Amino acid sequence: MGDMTPPAAPSSASAPPTREAPSTRERLLDAAALLFYTVGVHVGVDALCQAAGVSKKSMYQLFGSKDELLAAALRRSIPGFLAKLIPENADSLSGSERIMSLFERVEGLVADPDFQGCAYVSVATGIKAPDHPARQVVLDFHDTLTEYFRAAAEDAGAADPLLLAHQLTMIYDGVGPRAVVHGGPTPGLAVETARTMLKTAGARAHDAADA
């Protein structure tokens, strides 16, 4: 089984700097991100505060309401999630390659056994109030994604880059729910659908991913 004796504590001279404990705000945002994704937008305040290890008073002092906490948690997650979708070398890729690479990454995300849908799509479908603060965050995410598609489609020579961008955003929105409904990945489906849309939109042949 091996030696179970705990290793000696490192000396103060060699010990790495102590990482600061997460703030109350960070703990609430972490708990909200997890529970809103795994449980849903209707998770209760008591459960959120218990998971974060903070009082309800602290939550209301920091965010004002559960709705504002949800919006803040979603907004904080956008840069990290976009980094999972957009390739690091995007600037060196052609327009069609940027689009195809994103959908390849999406297919990889939905193949994860822990995948439970896109958080932004889930929130949009779970919230009915049009003035809910999280809805604006969802719109901001979609606007960013659509603009990525529009710029790439323009570089690819699409006849109507904005129209294609909206169509590709709709494809993106449908991948997660399809994977959740069928309880599994969508091998190649999103990628091939995007490829078809590029060809239909008149993307330059030399700019297509299969060129």
Tab-separated table of C-alpha atoms in Angstrom:
chain	number	residue	atom	x	y	z
A	1	MET	CA	0.000	0.000	0.000
A	2	GLY	CA	2.989	2.305	0.413
A	3	ASP	CA	4.134	4.569	3.219
A	4	MET	CA	1.157	6.432	4.717
A	5	THR	CA	3.302	8.667	6.939
A	6	PRO	CA	2.487	12.301	6.205
A	7	PRO	CA	5.408	14.163	4.661
A	8	ALA	CA	7.261	16.620	6.832
A	9	ALA	CA	6.049	20.183	6.601
A	10	PRO	CA	8.304	22.339	4.408
A	11	SER	CA	10.442	24.931	6.104
A	12	SER	CA	9.295	28.519	6.048
A	13	ALA	CA	12.189	29.329	3.722
A	14	SER	CA	11.015	26.921	1.025
A	15	ALA	CA	7.263	27.091	1.588
A	16	PRO	CA	5.301	28.676	-1.261
A	17	PRO	CA	3.339	31.823	-0.480
A	18	THR	CA	0.016	31.105	1.156
A	19	ARG	CA	-2.915	31.566	-1.174
A	20	GLU	CA	-5.480	33.959	0.152
A	21	ALA	CA	-8.808	32.411	1.064
A	22	PRO	CA	-11.644	33.276	-1.330
A	23	SER	CA	-13.595	36.331	-0.293
A	24	THR	CA	-17.242	36.112	0.697
A	25	ARG	CA	-18.154	37.503	-2.711
A	26	GLU	CA	-16.047	34.919	-4.531
A	27	ARG	CA	-17.522	32.065	-2.511
A	28	LEU	CA	-21.021	33.216	-3.366
A	29	LEU	CA	-20.162	33.529	-7.054
A	30	ASP	CA	-18.553	30.073	-7.072
A	31	ALA	CA	-21.544	28.495	-5.330
A	32	ALA	CA	-23.980	30.291	-7.620
A	33	ALA	CA	-22.140	29.193	-10.766
A	34	LEU	CA	-22.192	25.574	-9.622
A	35	LEU	CA	-25.762	25.395	-8.336
A	36	PHE	CA	-27.387	27.434	-11.075
A	37	TYR	CA	-25.747	25.067	-13.581
A	38	THR	CA	-26.347	21.759	-11.836
A	39	VAL	CA	-29.663	22.486	-10.088
A	40	GLY	CA	-31.187	25.330	-12.077
A	41	VAL	CA	-32.091	28.977	-11.755
A	42	HIS	CA	-34.783	28.244	-9.197
A	43	VAL	CA	-32.358	26.988	-6.547
A	44	GLY	CA	-33.160	28.614	-3.224
A	45	VAL	CA	-31.243	31.300	-1.359
A	46	ASP	CA	-30.763	28.984	1.619
A	47	ALA	CA	-29.029	26.389	-0.563
A	48	LEU	CA	-26.819	29.022	-2.191
A	49	CYS	CA	-25.713	30.478	1.123
A	50	GLN	CA	-25.159	27.068	2.664
A	51	ALA	CA	-22.979	26.004	-0.252
A	52	ALA	CA	-20.992	29.239	-0.041
A	53	GLY	CA	-20.738	29.108	3.746
A	54	VAL	CA	-22.083	32.626	4.172
A	55	SER	CA	-25.139	34.179	5.748
A	56	LYS	CA	-28.156	35.386	3.808
A	57	LYS	CA	-27.487	38.823	5.226
A	58	SER	CA	-24.070	38.839	3.578
A	59	MET	CA	-25.539	37.727	0.266
A	60	TYR	CA	-28.128	40.474	0.244
A	61	GLN	CA	-25.550	43.066	1.297
A	62	LEU	CA	-23.262	42.092	-1.570
A	63	PHE	CA	-25.753	41.427	-4.369
A	64	GLY	CA	-29.138	42.758	-3.293
A	65	SER	CA	-31.036	39.733	-4.586
A	66	LYS	CA	-30.648	36.204	-5.904
A	67	ASP	CA	-31.365	37.526	-9.386
A	68	GLU	CA	-28.416	39.915	-9.202
A	69	LEU	CA	-26.203	37.107	-7.899
A	70	LEU	CA	-27.161	34.951	-10.883
A	71	ALA	CA	-26.389	37.798	-13.276
A	72	ALA	CA	-23.028	38.457	-11.630
A	73	ALA	CA	-22.072	34.772	-11.694
A	74	LEU	CA	-22.976	34.508	-15.387
A	75	ARG	CA	-21.111	37.672	-16.314
A	76	ARG	CA	-17.986	36.533	-14.486
A	77	SER	CA	-18.001	33.252	-16.413
A	78	ILE	CA	-18.191	34.713	-19.922
A	79	PRO	CA	-14.440	35.293	-20.563
A	80	GLY	CA	-13.498	31.823	-19.362
A	81	PHE	CA	-16.223	30.144	-21.382
A	82	LEU	CA	-15.361	32.063	-24.538
A	83	ALA	CA	-11.750	30.929	-24.065
A	84	LYS	CA	-13.006	27.339	-24.275
A	85	LEU	CA	-14.837	28.084	-27.525
A	86	ILE	CA	-12.437	30.351	-29.391
A	87	PRO	CA	-9.074	28.869	-30.421
A	88	GLU	CA	-5.968	30.610	-29.103
A	89	ASN	CA	-4.575	30.873	-32.617
A	90	ALA	CA	-7.774	32.357	-34.061
A	91	ASP	CA	-5.910	35.318	-35.553
A	92	SER	CA	-3.857	32.966	-37.726
A	93	LEU	CA	-6.879	31.052	-39.049
A	94	SER	CA	-9.063	31.815	-42.032
A	95	GLY	CA	-12.657	32.870	-41.469
A	96	SER	CA	-14.077	29.434	-42.220
A	97	GLU	CA	-11.445	27.786	-40.041
A	98	ARG	CA	-12.379	30.018	-37.110
A	99	ILE	CA	-16.005	28.982	-37.435
A	100	MET	CA	-15.280	25.298	-37.871
A	101	SER	CA	-12.799	25.275	-34.993
A	102	LEU	CA	-15.402	26.738	-32.638
A	103	PHE	CA	-17.935	24.054	-33.492
A	104	GLU	CA	-15.307	21.351	-33.092
A	105	ARG	CA	-14.707	22.704	-29.598
A	106	VAL	CA	-18.436	22.773	-28.900
A	107	GLU	CA	-18.679	19.109	-29.885
A	108	GLY	CA	-15.877	18.384	-27.434
A	109	LEU	CA	-17.668	20.219	-24.618
A	110	VAL	CA	-20.969	18.415	-25.089
A	111	ALA	CA	-19.152	15.069	-25.084
A	112	ASP	CA	-18.100	15.658	-21.459
A	113	PRO	CA	-20.158	13.345	-19.181
A	114	ASP	CA	-20.722	16.292	-16.820
A	115	PHE	CA	-22.173	18.485	-19.568
A	116	GLN	CA	-25.657	19.717	-18.672
A	117	GLY	CA	-26.210	22.284	-21.383
A	118	CYS	CA	-24.895	25.749	-22.123
A	119	ALA	CA	-25.372	27.833	-18.973
A	120	TYR	CA	-26.506	30.882	-20.961
A	121	VAL	CA	-29.072	29.005	-23.020
A	122	SER	CA	-30.332	27.244	-19.886
A	123	VAL	CA	-30.769	30.531	-18.037
A	124	ALA	CA	-32.550	32.132	-20.978
A	125	THR	CA	-35.060	29.290	-21.146
A	126	GLY	CA	-35.452	29.054	-17.378
A	127	ILE	CA	-36.201	32.724	-16.741
A	128	LYS	CA	-39.493	34.124	-17.944
A	129	ALA	CA	-39.302	37.719	-16.680
A	130	PRO	CA	-38.079	39.948	-19.525
A	131	ASP	CA	-36.511	42.413	-17.087
A	132	HIS	CA	-34.486	39.821	-15.163
A	133	PRO	CA	-30.882	41.105	-14.918
A	134	ALA	CA	-29.471	37.785	-16.088
A	135	ARG	CA	-31.265	38.086	-19.433
A	136	GLN	CA	-29.061	41.032	-20.395
A	137	VAL	CA	-25.978	38.986	-19.565
A	138	VAL	CA	-27.246	36.197	-21.805
A	139	LEU	CA	-27.826	38.714	-24.596
A	140	ASP	CA	-24.312	40.089	-24.138
A	141	PHE	CA	-22.868	36.597	-24.474
A	142	HIS	CA	-24.897	35.933	-27.605
A	143	ASP	CA	-23.949	39.297	-29.093
A	144	THR	CA	-20.272	38.476	-28.546
A	145	LEU	CA	-20.670	35.052	-30.126
A	146	THR	CA	-22.647	36.423	-33.081
A	147	GLU	CA	-20.050	39.121	-33.697
A	148	TYR	CA	-17.319	36.465	-33.706
A	149	PHE	CA	-19.278	34.567	-36.336
A	150	ARG	CA	-20.008	37.729	-38.349
A	151	ALA	CA	-16.359	38.779	-38.549
A	152	ALA	CA	-15.300	35.249	-39.482
A	153	ALA	CA	-18.076	34.952	-42.073
A	154	GLU	CA	-17.049	38.251	-43.600
A	155	ASP	CA	-13.456	37.052	-43.890
A	156	ALA	CA	-14.748	33.833	-45.453
A	157	GLY	CA	-16.502	35.810	-48.161
A	158	ALA	CA	-20.080	34.935	-47.169
A	159	ALA	CA	-22.717	36.742	-49.215
A	160	ASP	CA	-24.474	37.993	-46.077
A	161	PRO	CA	-22.124	37.702	-43.077
A	162	LEU	CA	-24.637	38.950	-40.515
A	163	LEU	CA	-27.338	36.537	-41.642
A	164	LEU	CA	-24.880	33.650	-41.544
A	165	ALA	CA	-23.719	34.764	-38.088
A	166	HIS	CA	-27.277	34.616	-36.745
A	167	GLN	CA	-27.774	31.206	-38.343
A	168	LEU	CA	-24.578	29.876	-36.795
A	169	THR	CA	-25.609	31.256	-33.403
A	170	MET	CA	-28.861	29.329	-33.739
A	171	ILE	CA	-26.897	26.161	-34.503
A	172	TYR	CA	-24.811	26.771	-31.388
A	173	ASP	CA	-27.940	27.266	-29.284
A	174	GLY	CA	-29.313	23.945	-30.461
A	175	VAL	CA	-26.256	21.757	-29.832
A	176	GLY	CA	-26.482	21.769	-26.031
A	177	PRO	CA	-30.191	20.957	-25.735
A	178	ARG	CA	-29.838	18.207	-28.332
A	179	ALA	CA	-26.982	16.630	-26.367
A	180	VAL	CA	-28.927	16.882	-23.099
A	181	VAL	CA	-32.124	15.432	-24.571
A	182	HIS	CA	-30.287	12.470	-26.107
A	183	GLY	CA	-27.994	12.035	-23.139
A	184	GLY	CA	-24.829	12.002	-25.187
A	185	PRO	CA	-22.544	13.810	-27.627
A	186	THR	CA	-23.373	14.997	-31.115
A	187	PRO	CA	-20.444	13.492	-33.035
A	188	GLY	CA	-19.887	15.606	-36.103
A	189	LEU	CA	-23.465	16.887	-36.307
A	190	ALA	CA	-22.780	20.505	-35.376
A	191	VAL	CA	-19.576	20.593	-37.396
A	192	GLU	CA	-21.197	19.239	-40.550
A	193	THR	CA	-24.191	21.546	-40.160
A	194	ALA	CA	-21.880	24.551	-39.875
A	195	ARG	CA	-19.887	23.348	-42.886
A	196	THR	CA	-23.091	23.118	-44.920
A	197	MET	CA	-24.119	26.610	-43.845
A	198	LEU	CA	-20.753	27.999	-44.919
A	199	LYS	CA	-21.038	26.460	-48.369
A	200	THR	CA	-24.633	27.590	-48.766
A	201	ALA	CA	-23.636	31.123	-47.752
A	202	GLY	CA	-21.005	31.233	-50.483
A	203	ALA	CA	-17.828	31.019	-48.428
A	204	ARG	CA	-14.745	31.035	-50.647
A	205	ALA	CA	-13.699	27.530	-51.570
A	206	HIS	CA	-10.085	28.156	-50.540
A	207	ASP	CA	-11.343	29.413	-47.173
A	208	ALA	CA	-13.465	26.345	-46.377
A	209	ALA	CA	-12.184	24.015	-43.663
A	210	ASP	CA	-12.065	21.096	-46.080
A	211	ALA	CA	-10.108	22.948	-48.727
